[in-house]
Amino acid sequence: MNNNNSLVTQRVSGAGRGNLDRALRSYYHGDNELNQYFEQSLVTQGAAKLCGNAALSALADETGNGNENEQVTKHVCDDVEFTYLTPSSKRAALDVLAAIFKNEDLNVVRFLVICEQADEAADWMQELGRRSVGCLLLNEPKKFIDCVRLWTDGSLNSVLIVCDLVLELLVQCRSLRVNYLIHSTQPLPHVFQKRLDALIPIPRKGIQVLVLRCPAANQLQYIAAEQVSPKAAASNGRASISLSELSATATLAASTKKRSPMLNKEYSVEDALPGSDAIPQTMSSPTPSDTSTSSDAFDPAHKSLTLQPGEEQFDTATGCVHTYNNFGIFAWSRSEQISCFNISEVAAIGPTIKAAMQVLNIGHARAKSVQRYAWTHVAAGRSMCAIGNESIGKTWCYLPTLCQRNIQESKNRKFDGSDYGPSSIILCANAQQGEQIGKWCLDLLGMQRDDMEHVIKLFKHTSAYVVAQRMTRPCGILITTVEQLGHIYQLHSKSVPIFNPRVLRCLAFDGIDIMWRNSRIPCEKVTQWLFNILRFEEGHAQLFVVGRLWIERFMCRVLPKLPDVLLLFEDALEATVFNGLKLEMLTTKPHQHDQDILALLQNKKLDELRVVLACQGKPDASKLSKLLSDANISSIIIDKQDRCSEIAYAEWSKKRKASVLITIDDVVPKLRSGSIDCLIHYDYNNWPRFKARFSLFYGNYKTQTKNSTTAAISIMHVGLGDVEQTWLICDFMLKHNRSPPDSYMSMLTEYRRNCELDQPRSNLPLCRHLMAYGNCYRHTCQYRHILWDFETVPPDHHPKKGDMEFYVLASVTPAQTAAKLTKDKIAKYFFSMPVTKLGESIQLHYENPLNRQVHLNPKVGDICVLKLNKLYQRVGVTRMNTGGQCDVRQLDAGVEFSLIHKSELLVCDEKFKDASFEAYDLRITGLAPFNMERIWPEDAKRLVRRKFFNRLLGKPCRTFTAKVDFAFHEIIFVENVYDDAGNDLKSFVLKNIPVLLDKDVKTRLQNVVSTAKPFCYEELANPASP
């Protein structure tokens, strides 16, 4: 704990998510109100209003905050004033806050600044200290209670700076009093709620909350179609649908902390990794979500992070950023880069590695585009991040250097008992990828020391102990997954050490997008541990991150720690996320497409903007040229790859000639010499070509500076029937933590329903997504999406309203639980599974081999018996597949589906068939994972099972309660689930797992019921082939 004068916090409870939702909704919709724009600086307005001091306005202007990009949004909810402030830079934000603090009496007013990370909090204290503001820092949960009490009592009159790590401890300080709560970045909605509950007591009258947003020039926004002036829209008969009226913004927590000196011999690696299963704090600070049910407003549970290359984002000695757009890639670095043609030109790579690469035919004749800059940069001992499509050579960007360093380090490893552990770690997405990387490593390393293992692989938890024993000696490269690395770390101790930070030279995250999607929690914990023990810069350790997607929340934490990093983007669309490009999307009807284009162009100031209109081929370009000519809009066409076209484009991009540039997809890769202001997509060919168009902005990134006031814009027209493009856009948004608008999602659902009306799937089982959410967003789905009328009625024995008490059979997902009612008395436990008298009878009956009769001809709807998880239980056949395979669903011991061979099914005895099913499928209404396929990450499932539904010692079966919302089909939708101590599952999930709150589930399911078809046996017997 540090003191440069003060610090503290207190408990609050019962804010209510509904109230928070209204507050956040007011914030987002407030952006569209006219009264938010003032003649003077909005930061100045916000600061002056916050303190109620007119003199502060002039002070803020003197600090240089008169930038037109500054914005402030305000609203009041439950007597709390929420202010969202967008400063022009972090420095400007600190200057304004320093002015606020100095103009208030800290003996009376209690200011609390909360940050995400401990190092960020320390940086804030240091920066405010430079501005002569007394602060008390609380960024670690040790020895803090006395100081907190002194701050609360008024004995310490300073600004209290804390981080999320100490929130749970601050709840214990019941006398905590805060007047102004300041969020250094925009938190996730569940983090926002958690902070309010912990820091602001109820009643909250008179309390003010300030949230600092990222600079406006760095926001990635989705802007409404209605931005085209009403006059222009009316004159052209425009009928487009707004994708969203909200702007998706995000924060970059890019505060850097002082680099720690190189580790000494006494450093203890076991002190670095959190030993508990507690969830590490999030690595970024996206905006709170709007959970409104508006059909067009999107409801981002997470917001996108955007990072603009400029001096404001990173502390560098020269403040210089170098960008390159050669070889079909975009490169960003703080140091000048030198490209190579092949691996032979990289002098730092030894002959052993080069010879092996020649045998493998990799990079010997010619390097792939992403490797041209990577090899020379990485060979110099620096870190690298490569983002791009599959099979472009991302792994080989770092592998030669990693193996080269391993060869060099192996010569100095000692076997006298003082040395141990690997010199490099490669974290991969799965075992298949790891096996391939391991084979490549062995090929590159060749014959080295016989007394040392050069490659160790770990992909199974059961092998962790054996691998740990092998790592007590010096070894080379450890290839594993983030989950297994966490497991093996638990075996590290002072008496049996297996990780040595003094010899660990390279760390690689290969497939970071897959790791983050499937194992976010282990990924955060491993990253936190490694950054605590290693120093990533030239002359020390190197970090390599490669993947398909730019993971904002991971990279915003990593980048400030990498002063020499090289960023490589082969995917032009992913580069837009990093560089803060603005995106606008308009939904149009096919017959109004051309009119919408004209209305859009007529609303642009073409004499001030360089506008590019991209289309598929020459016929479209000619058509557009004539269309613009008829509307008196000047244009030029570049549809050839020749010298004249290059000269014409270079001249056009340097001057603003009030001419629209029309180009085609075949020419786009050659047009990268200049910057543009607006890119309009006239049509959609395919997803790769669509993404390639964004390479036109590479020139913008090269010339962009921190003083840029006008961000480039890309406008996409999406037709009402463009289902493929719509799905891919929605998928892109969700992968970058932004909720797609309801209008787009409804389009996908309606299209799927219309197709099924034309080609019924009457003989197929119901889609599980449809039953759980009222719609289906999967890219392809082979199940049925229209119900028979009898399927809309839930079973008679299902609870319809009120509270229900149950035992948990299995936690299927964070939102789905298999339950058994407590009224069904437990007779016995089989392998920790509670079974009733019925279950016991089935088990005993089929333990006798004479009673096991194989079902020779199972059909859909049959009730059979299956030995599953060592327990004989009833199952229902839901689908017959080819090859003798079939889908079955548990009826008594769970609710999950299994794919089995029909020969495993046993005939269910008649005395067991008519008994009611004992397993109930419970779903928390509207709680959904953040992806189009609606697949919950495995680490999220494990977290809920281990931390909420954990079985207490001596209490094999705990009792839970749930408040029933409604019942549909075979699912009981509940508002929440509570344990015997009163803890609720929904809050637990919202606080620890990124989720999408969907409040329209019940409404959609009612629509599904209303459109159900009367049962038709003829249609079922003779269905149309799908």
Tab-separated table of N, CA, C and O in Angstrom, residues 559-658:
chain	number	residue	atom	x	y	z
A	559	LEU	N	-0.311	-5.148	-24.499
A	559	LEU	CA	0.481	-4.184	-25.270
A	559	LEU	C	1.314	-3.221	-24.426
A	559	LEU	O	2.469	-2.951	-24.767
A	560	PRO	N	0.780	-2.665	-23.321
A	560	PRO	CA	1.622	-1.751	-22.544
A	560	PRO	C	2.862	-2.407	-21.957
A	560	PRO	O	3.796	-1.712	-21.582
A	561	LYS	N	2.885	-3.738	-21.897
A	561	LYS	CA	4.040	-4.441	-21.340
A	561	LYS	C	5.085	-4.762	-22.402
A	561	LYS	O	6.135	-5.317	-22.074
A	562	LEU	N	4.784	-4.446	-23.661
A	562	LEU	CA	5.671	-4.825	-24.760
A	562	LEU	C	6.174	-3.581	-25.476
A	562	LEU	O	5.595	-3.135	-26.464
A	563	PRO	N	7.252	-2.985	-25.017
A	563	PRO	CA	7.723	-1.741	-25.632
A	563	PRO	C	8.258	-1.914	-27.043
A	563	PRO	O	8.334	-0.949	-27.796
A	564	ASP	N	8.621	-3.146	-27.421
A	564	ASP	CA	9.227	-3.353	-28.742
A	564	ASP	C	8.365	-4.228	-29.641
A	564	ASP	O	8.860	-4.865	-30.559
A	565	VAL	N	7.064	-4.270	-29.410
A	565	VAL	CA	6.201	-5.196	-30.131
A	565	VAL	C	6.007	-4.767	-31.584
A	565	VAL	O	6.002	-3.571	-31.905
A	566	LEU	N	5.859	-5.767	-32.452
A	566	LEU	CA	5.482	-5.560	-33.853
A	566	LEU	C	4.104	-6.165	-34.050
A	566	LEU	O	3.886	-7.345	-33.742
A	567	LEU	N	3.163	-5.379	-34.562
A	567	LEU	CA	1.818	-5.861	-34.846
A	567	LEU	C	1.679	-6.072	-36.347
A	567	LEU	O	1.984	-5.170	-37.130
A	568	LEU	N	1.201	-7.249	-36.737
A	568	LEU	CA	1.031	-7.582	-38.143
A	568	LEU	C	-0.418	-7.991	-38.379
A	568	LEU	O	-0.944	-8.862	-37.678
A	569	PHE	N	-1.048	-7.383	-39.381
A	569	PHE	CA	-2.430	-7.689	-39.721
A	569	PHE	C	-2.494	-8.124	-41.182
A	569	PHE	O	-2.225	-7.336	-42.081
A	570	GLU	N	-2.837	-9.385	-41.385
A	570	GLU	CA	-3.094	-9.870	-42.736
A	570	GLU	C	-4.565	-9.704	-43.091
A	570	GLU	O	-4.933	-9.617	-44.255
A	571	ASP	N	-5.417	-9.624	-42.062
A	571	ASP	CA	-6.864	-9.445	-42.221
A	571	ASP	C	-7.185	-7.964	-42.094
A	571	ASP	O	-7.073	-7.367	-41.018
A	572	ALA	N	-7.591	-7.349	-43.213
A	572	ALA	CA	-7.819	-5.901	-43.219
A	572	ALA	C	-8.983	-5.500	-42.322
A	572	ALA	O	-8.980	-4.411	-41.742
A	573	LEU	N	-9.996	-6.356	-42.179
A	573	LEU	CA	-11.129	-6.024	-41.326
A	573	LEU	C	-10.722	-6.045	-39.858
A	573	LEU	O	-11.171	-5.199	-39.068
A	574	GLU	N	-9.888	-6.986	-39.457
A	574	GLU	CA	-9.402	-7.011	-38.076
A	574	GLU	C	-8.543	-5.791	-37.780
A	574	GLU	O	-8.549	-5.279	-36.660
A	575	ALA	N	-7.830	-5.301	-38.773
A	575	ALA	CA	-7.014	-4.097	-38.564
A	575	ALA	C	-7.877	-2.889	-38.257
A	575	ALA	O	-7.446	-1.972	-37.560
A	576	THR	N	-9.105	-2.865	-38.760
A	576	THR	CA	-9.985	-1.726	-38.471
A	576	THR	C	-10.339	-1.667	-36.998
A	576	THR	O	-10.550	-0.589	-36.445
A	577	VAL	N	-10.428	-2.816	-36.339
A	577	VAL	CA	-10.738	-2.830	-34.911
A	577	VAL	C	-9.594	-2.215	-34.123
A	577	VAL	O	-9.799	-1.431	-33.201
A	578	PHE	N	-8.373	-2.567	-34.499
A	578	PHE	CA	-7.205	-2.012	-33.820
A	578	PHE	C	-7.065	-0.508	-34.055
A	578	PHE	O	-6.724	0.246	-33.149
A	579	ASN	N	-7.347	-0.069	-35.264
A	579	ASN	CA	-7.059	1.317	-35.622
A	579	ASN	C	-8.220	2.284	-35.420
A	579	ASN	O	-8.100	3.455	-35.738
A	580	GLY	N	-9.350	1.810	-34.931
A	580	GLY	CA	-10.412	2.733	-34.574
A	580	GLY	C	-11.210	3.266	-35.742
A	580	GLY	O	-11.666	4.405	-35.722
A	581	LEU	N	-11.416	2.455	-36.771
A	581	LEU	CA	-12.210	2.895	-37.907
A	581	LEU	C	-13.687	2.953	-37.526
A	581	LEU	O	-14.186	2.088	-36.818
A	582	LYS	N	-14.384	3.952	-38.003
A	582	LYS	CA	-15.824	4.038	-37.785
A	582	LYS	C	-16.557	3.227	-38.854
A	582	LYS	O	-16.201	3.261	-40.015
A	583	LEU	N	-17.562	2.515	-38.430
A	583	LEU	CA	-18.357	1.704	-39.345
A	583	LEU	C	-19.805	2.149	-39.283
A	583	LEU	O	-20.347	2.373	-38.207
A	584	GLU	N	-20.417	2.284	-40.446
A	584	GLU	CA	-21.844	2.569	-40.530
A	584	GLU	C	-22.483	1.482	-41.383
A	584	GLU	O	-21.940	1.096	-42.414
A	585	MET	N	-23.631	1.002	-40.938
A	585	MET	CA	-24.309	-0.045	-41.692
A	585	MET	C	-25.758	0.359	-41.937
A	585	MET	O	-26.457	0.755	-41.008
A	586	LEU	N	-26.174	0.264	-43.170
A	586	LEU	CA	-27.517	0.643	-43.573
A	586	LEU	C	-28.235	-0.558	-44.166
A	586	LEU	O	-27.673	-1.272	-45.004
A	587	THR	N	-29.446	-0.777	-43.729
A	587	THR	CA	-30.253	-1.854	-44.286
A	587	THR	C	-31.203	-1.263	-45.320
A	587	THR	O	-31.938	-0.324	-45.026
A	588	THR	N	-31.170	-1.813	-46.521
A	588	THR	CA	-31.972	-1.248	-47.604
A	588	THR	C	-32.771	-2.341	-48.299
A	588	THR	O	-32.438	-3.524	-48.227
A	589	LYS	N	-33.809	-1.919	-48.996
A	589	LYS	CA	-34.577	-2.831	-49.829
A	589	LYS	C	-33.955	-2.880	-51.218
A	589	LYS	O	-33.392	-1.884	-51.693
A	590	PRO	N	-34.039	-4.004	-51.894
A	590	PRO	CA	-33.338	-4.152	-53.187
A	590	PRO	C	-33.709	-3.078	-54.209
A	590	PRO	O	-32.827	-2.548	-54.880
A	591	HIS	N	-34.974	-2.727	-54.328
A	591	HIS	CA	-35.376	-1.776	-55.362
A	591	HIS	C	-35.020	-0.342	-54.991
A	591	HIS	O	-35.157	0.565	-55.821
A	592	GLN	N	-34.560	-0.110	-53.752
A	592	GLN	CA	-34.182	1.244	-53.334
A	592	GLN	C	-32.680	1.388	-53.130
A	592	GLN	O	-32.218	2.405	-52.637
A	593	HIS	N	-31.945	0.371	-53.517
A	593	HIS	CA	-30.508	0.365	-53.248
A	593	HIS	C	-29.806	1.548	-53.905
A	593	HIS	O	-29.045	2.284	-53.261
A	594	ASP	N	-30.019	1.757	-55.182
A	594	ASP	CA	-29.349	2.846	-55.903
A	594	ASP	C	-29.769	4.207	-55.353
A	594	ASP	O	-28.938	5.121	-55.236
A	595	GLN	N	-31.054	4.356	-55.037
A	595	GLN	CA	-31.507	5.624	-54.481
A	595	GLN	C	-30.859	5.914	-53.128
A	595	GLN	O	-30.536	7.066	-52.816
A	596	ASP	N	-30.649	4.869	-52.343
A	596	ASP	CA	-29.991	5.064	-51.049
A	596	ASP	C	-28.540	5.508	-51.237
A	596	ASP	O	-28.021	6.326	-50.475
A	597	ILE	N	-27.875	4.935	-52.233
A	597	ILE	CA	-26.494	5.345	-52.514
A	597	ILE	C	-26.443	6.822	-52.888
A	597	ILE	O	-25.597	7.585	-52.400
A	598	LEU	N	-27.345	7.240	-53.770
A	598	LEU	CA	-27.377	8.643	-54.166
A	598	LEU	C	-27.674	9.557	-52.985
A	598	LEU	O	-27.045	10.620	-52.825
A	599	ALA	N	-28.662	9.176	-52.177
A	599	ALA	CA	-29.000	9.996	-51.009
A	599	ALA	C	-27.807	10.132	-50.072
A	599	ALA	O	-27.548	11.207	-49.515
A	600	LEU	N	-27.066	9.050	-49.923
A	600	LEU	CA	-25.896	9.078	-49.049
A	600	LEU	C	-24.822	10.014	-49.600
A	600	LEU	O	-24.249	10.833	-48.870
A	601	LEU	N	-24.546	9.907	-50.899
A	601	LEU	CA	-23.516	10.756	-51.505
A	601	LEU	C	-23.930	12.223	-51.519
A	601	LEU	O	-23.098	13.117	-51.313
A	602	GLN	N	-25.204	12.479	-51.770
A	602	GLN	CA	-25.666	13.862	-51.799
A	602	GLN	C	-25.588	14.517	-50.421
A	602	GLN	O	-25.510	15.734	-50.321
A	603	ASN	N	-25.589	13.694	-49.408
A	603	ASN	CA	-25.492	14.241	-48.058
A	603	ASN	C	-24.042	14.451	-47.624
A	603	ASN	O	-23.786	15.051	-46.593
A	604	LYS	N	-23.091	13.934	-48.409
A	604	LYS	CA	-21.678	14.099	-48.089
A	604	LYS	C	-21.132	15.388	-48.698
A	604	LYS	O	-21.570	15.815	-49.763
A	605	LYS	N	-20.167	15.972	-48.021
A	605	LYS	CA	-19.477	17.139	-48.556
A	605	LYS	C	-18.330	16.637	-49.435
A	605	LYS	O	-17.197	16.509	-48.985
A	606	LEU	N	-18.660	16.387	-50.675
A	606	LEU	CA	-17.694	15.739	-51.558
A	606	LEU	C	-16.499	16.624	-51.882
A	606	LEU	O	-15.456	16.116	-52.306
A	607	ASP	N	-16.630	17.921	-51.712
A	607	ASP	CA	-15.479	18.791	-51.950
A	607	ASP	C	-14.499	18.761	-50.780
A	607	ASP	O	-13.393	19.300	-50.887
A	608	GLU	N	-14.876	18.128	-49.685
A	608	GLU	CA	-14.000	18.036	-48.520
A	608	GLU	C	-13.577	16.601	-48.211
A	608	GLU	O	-12.643	16.377	-47.442
A	609	LEU	N	-14.273	15.625	-48.781
A	609	LEU	CA	-14.018	14.228	-48.447
A	609	LEU	C	-13.572	13.439	-49.666
A	609	LEU	O	-14.015	13.697	-50.774
A	610	ARG	N	-12.681	12.483	-49.425
A	610	ARG	CA	-12.299	11.535	-50.469
A	610	ARG	C	-13.148	10.280	-50.279
A	610	ARG	O	-12.951	9.525	-49.320
A	611	VAL	N	-14.078	10.056	-51.193
A	611	VAL	CA	-15.036	8.959	-51.071
A	611	VAL	C	-14.741	7.909	-52.133
A	611	VAL	O	-14.584	8.227	-53.317
A	612	VAL	N	-14.686	6.637	-51.712
A	612	VAL	CA	-14.484	5.513	-52.621
A	612	VAL	C	-15.760	4.672	-52.633
A	612	VAL	O	-16.324	4.355	-51.585
A	613	LEU	N	-16.188	4.321	-53.831
A	613	LEU	CA	-17.344	3.465	-54.019
A	613	LEU	C	-16.839	2.143	-54.597
A	613	LEU	O	-16.369	2.098	-55.734
A	614	ALA	N	-16.889	1.069	-53.804
A	614	ALA	CA	-16.336	-0.228	-54.218
A	614	ALA	C	-17.445	-1.146	-54.699
A	614	ALA	O	-18.498	-1.256	-54.066
A	615	CYS	N	-17.205	-1.823	-55.811
A	615	CYS	CA	-18.193	-2.747	-56.374
A	615	CYS	C	-17.471	-3.989	-56.893
A	615	CYS	O	-16.251	-4.089	-56.818
A	616	GLN	N	-18.227	-4.932	-57.465
A	616	GLN	CA	-17.656	-6.220	-57.840
A	616	GLN	C	-16.836	-6.175	-59.132
A	616	GLN	O	-15.704	-6.632	-59.161
A	617	GLY	N	-17.406	-5.639	-60.215
A	617	GLY	CA	-16.714	-5.703	-61.500
A	617	GLY	C	-16.962	-4.494	-62.375
A	617	GLY	O	-17.623	-3.522	-61.968
A	618	LYS	N	-16.453	-4.557	-63.582
A	618	LYS	CA	-16.537	-3.423	-64.498
A	618	LYS	C	-17.977	-3.048	-64.873
A	618	LYS	O	-18.287	-1.859	-64.984
A	619	PRO	N	-18.881	-4.008	-65.091
A	619	PRO	CA	-20.264	-3.607	-65.399
A	619	PRO	C	-20.892	-2.769	-64.291
A	619	PRO	O	-21.575	-1.775	-64.570
A	620	ASP	N	-20.644	-3.152	-63.026
A	620	ASP	CA	-21.174	-2.373	-61.909
A	620	ASP	C	-20.541	-0.989	-61.862
A	620	ASP	O	-21.204	0.006	-61.562
A	621	ALA	N	-19.234	-0.925	-62.154
A	621	ALA	CA	-18.556	0.372	-62.138
A	621	ALA	C	-19.133	1.310	-63.199
A	621	ALA	O	-19.362	2.498	-62.946
A	622	SER	N	-19.384	0.787	-64.387
A	622	SER	CA	-19.973	1.608	-65.451
A	622	SER	C	-21.380	2.062	-65.074
A	622	SER	O	-21.759	3.223	-65.300
A	623	LYS	N	-22.133	1.173	-64.487
A	623	LYS	CA	-23.492	1.518	-64.068
A	623	LYS	C	-23.472	2.624	-63.015
A	623	LYS	O	-24.249	3.579	-63.068
A	624	LEU	N	-22.556	2.516	-62.078
A	624	LEU	CA	-22.470	3.528	-61.026
A	624	LEU	C	-22.018	4.871	-61.579
A	624	LEU	O	-22.493	5.932	-61.155
A	625	SER	N	-21.092	4.827	-62.514
A	625	SER	CA	-20.621	6.077	-63.113
A	625	SER	C	-21.766	6.820	-63.791
A	625	SER	O	-21.909	8.034	-63.658
A	626	LYS	N	-22.605	6.090	-64.511
A	626	LYS	CA	-23.745	6.712	-65.178
A	626	LYS	C	-24.761	7.219	-64.149
A	626	LYS	O	-25.320	8.314	-64.296
A	627	LEU	N	-24.976	6.448	-63.093
A	627	LEU	CA	-25.917	6.842	-62.047
A	627	LEU	C	-25.480	8.149	-61.390
A	627	LEU	O	-26.288	9.063	-61.182
A	628	LEU	N	-24.201	8.269	-61.105
A	628	LEU	CA	-23.698	9.488	-60.472
A	628	LEU	C	-23.702	10.652	-61.449
A	628	LEU	O	-23.973	11.805	-61.072
A	629	SER	N	-23.384	10.364	-62.697
A	629	SER	CA	-23.394	11.421	-63.703
A	629	SER	C	-24.794	12.021	-63.860
A	629	SER	O	-24.949	13.244	-63.974
A	630	ASP	N	-25.819	11.172	-63.877
A	630	ASP	CA	-27.197	11.651	-63.992
A	630	ASP	C	-27.596	12.515	-62.797
A	630	ASP	O	-28.473	13.372	-62.899
A	631	ALA	N	-26.949	12.274	-61.668
A	631	ALA	CA	-27.250	13.053	-60.463
A	631	ALA	C	-26.281	14.213	-60.279
A	631	ALA	O	-26.236	14.814	-59.200
A	632	ASN	N	-25.487	14.521	-61.335
A	632	ASN	CA	-24.525	15.635	-61.306
A	632	ASN	C	-23.459	15.454	-60.222
A	632	ASN	O	-23.038	16.409	-59.569
A	633	ILE	N	-23.035	14.217	-60.025
A	633	ILE	CA	-21.956	13.921	-59.091
A	633	ILE	C	-20.758	13.451	-59.895
A	633	ILE	O	-20.830	12.486	-60.646
A	634	SER	N	-19.657	14.171	-59.756
A	634	SER	CA	-18.450	13.843	-60.508
A	634	SER	C	-17.840	12.545	-59.996
A	634	SER	O	-17.856	12.266	-58.796
A	635	SER	N	-17.284	11.750	-60.904
A	635	SER	CA	-16.673	10.485	-60.500
A	635	SER	C	-15.561	10.113	-61.465
A	635	SER	O	-15.525	10.570	-62.610
A	636	ILE	N	-14.648	9.266	-60.999
A	636	ILE	CA	-13.621	8.681	-61.855
A	636	ILE	C	-13.609	7.175	-61.592
A	636	ILE	O	-13.926	6.721	-60.492
A	637	ILE	N	-13.267	6.399	-62.606
A	637	ILE	CA	-13.262	4.939	-62.496
A	637	ILE	C	-11.831	4.426	-62.585
A	637	ILE	O	-11.084	4.812	-63.477
A	638	ILE	N	-11.470	3.570	-61.639
A	638	ILE	CA	-10.199	2.848	-61.707
A	638	ILE	C	-10.538	1.367	-61.667
A	638	ILE	O	-10.880	0.813	-60.622
A	639	ASP	N	-10.478	0.726	-62.830
A	639	ASP	CA	-10.853	-0.678	-62.925
A	639	ASP	C	-9.780	-1.513	-63.626
A	639	ASP	O	-10.049	-2.607	-64.107
A	640	LYS	N	-8.548	-0.967	-63.688
A	640	LYS	CA	-7.448	-1.689	-64.314
A	640	LYS	C	-6.225	-1.639	-63.413
A	640	LYS	O	-6.027	-0.676	-62.669
A	641	GLN	N	-5.392	-2.656	-63.508
A	641	GLN	CA	-4.149	-2.689	-62.758
A	641	GLN	C	-3.000	-2.297	-63.684
A	641	GLN	O	-2.266	-3.137	-64.191
A	642	ASP	N	-2.866	-1.008	-63.932
A	642	ASP	CA	-1.771	-0.530	-64.784
A	642	ASP	C	-1.183	0.734	-64.174
A	642	ASP	O	-1.659	1.262	-63.171
A	643	ARG	N	-0.143	1.212	-64.821
A	643	ARG	CA	0.579	2.377	-64.299
A	643	ARG	C	-0.294	3.631	-64.301
A	643	ARG	O	-0.251	4.432	-63.363
A	644	CYS	N	-1.093	3.774	-65.315
A	644	CYS	CA	-1.960	4.957	-65.392
A	644	CYS	C	-2.947	4.987	-64.235
A	644	CYS	O	-3.212	6.049	-63.653
A	645	SER	N	-3.479	3.829	-63.892
A	645	SER	CA	-4.427	3.764	-62.770
A	645	SER	C	-3.740	4.116	-61.459
A	645	SER	O	-4.310	4.818	-60.618
A	646	GLU	N	-2.503	3.640	-61.275
A	646	GLU	CA	-1.773	3.949	-60.045
A	646	GLU	C	-1.522	5.444	-59.930
A	646	GLU	O	-1.660	6.028	-58.842
A	647	ILE	N	-1.165	6.072	-61.039
A	647	ILE	CA	-0.914	7.517	-61.019
A	647	ILE	C	-2.206	8.277	-60.730
A	647	ILE	O	-2.231	9.230	-59.935
A	648	ALA	N	-3.295	7.847	-61.377
A	648	ALA	CA	-4.583	8.518	-61.165
A	648	ALA	C	-5.031	8.403	-59.712
A	648	ALA	O	-5.539	9.366	-59.121
A	649	TYR	N	-4.824	7.225	-59.119
A	649	TYR	CA	-5.232	7.051	-57.732
A	649	TYR	C	-4.365	7.876	-56.789
A	649	TYR	O	-4.865	8.494	-55.838
A	650	ALA	N	-3.061	7.892	-57.048
A	650	ALA	CA	-2.164	8.680	-56.192
A	650	ALA	C	-2.523	10.161	-56.247
A	650	ALA	O	-2.541	10.848	-55.217
A	651	GLU	N	-2.826	10.660	-57.422
A	651	GLU	CA	-3.212	12.069	-57.561
A	651	GLU	C	-4.545	12.344	-56.866
A	651	GLU	O	-4.706	13.354	-56.184
A	652	TRP	N	-5.493	11.418	-57.021
A	652	TRP	CA	-6.810	11.606	-56.406
A	652	TRP	C	-6.732	11.580	-54.882
A	652	TRP	O	-7.380	12.355	-54.200
A	653	SER	N	-5.900	10.677	-54.331
A	653	SER	CA	-5.838	10.520	-52.885
A	653	SER	C	-5.115	11.666	-52.197
A	653	SER	O	-5.293	11.877	-50.996
A	654	LYS	N	-4.317	12.428	-52.950
A	654	LYS	CA	-3.589	13.544	-52.347
A	654	LYS	C	-4.396	14.832	-52.345
A	654	LYS	O	-4.091	15.757	-51.599
A	655	LYS	N	-5.416	14.907	-53.193
A	655	LYS	CA	-6.193	16.133	-53.305
A	655	LYS	C	-7.664	15.808	-53.144
A	655	LYS	O	-8.113	14.690	-53.369
A	656	ARG	N	-8.416	16.812	-52.742
A	656	ARG	CA	-9.865	16.663	-52.633
A	656	ARG	C	-10.495	17.358	-53.828
A	656	ARG	O	-10.577	18.577	-53.887
A	657	LYS	N	-10.928	16.549	-54.805
A	657	LYS	CA	-11.408	17.091	-56.072
A	657	LYS	C	-12.923	17.001	-56.232
A	657	LYS	O	-13.446	17.163	-57.329
A	658	ALA	N	-13.626	16.684	-55.148
A	658	ALA	CA	-15.087	16.563	-55.202
A	658	ALA	C	-15.514	15.493	-56.197
A	658	ALA	O	-16.574	15.585	-56.803
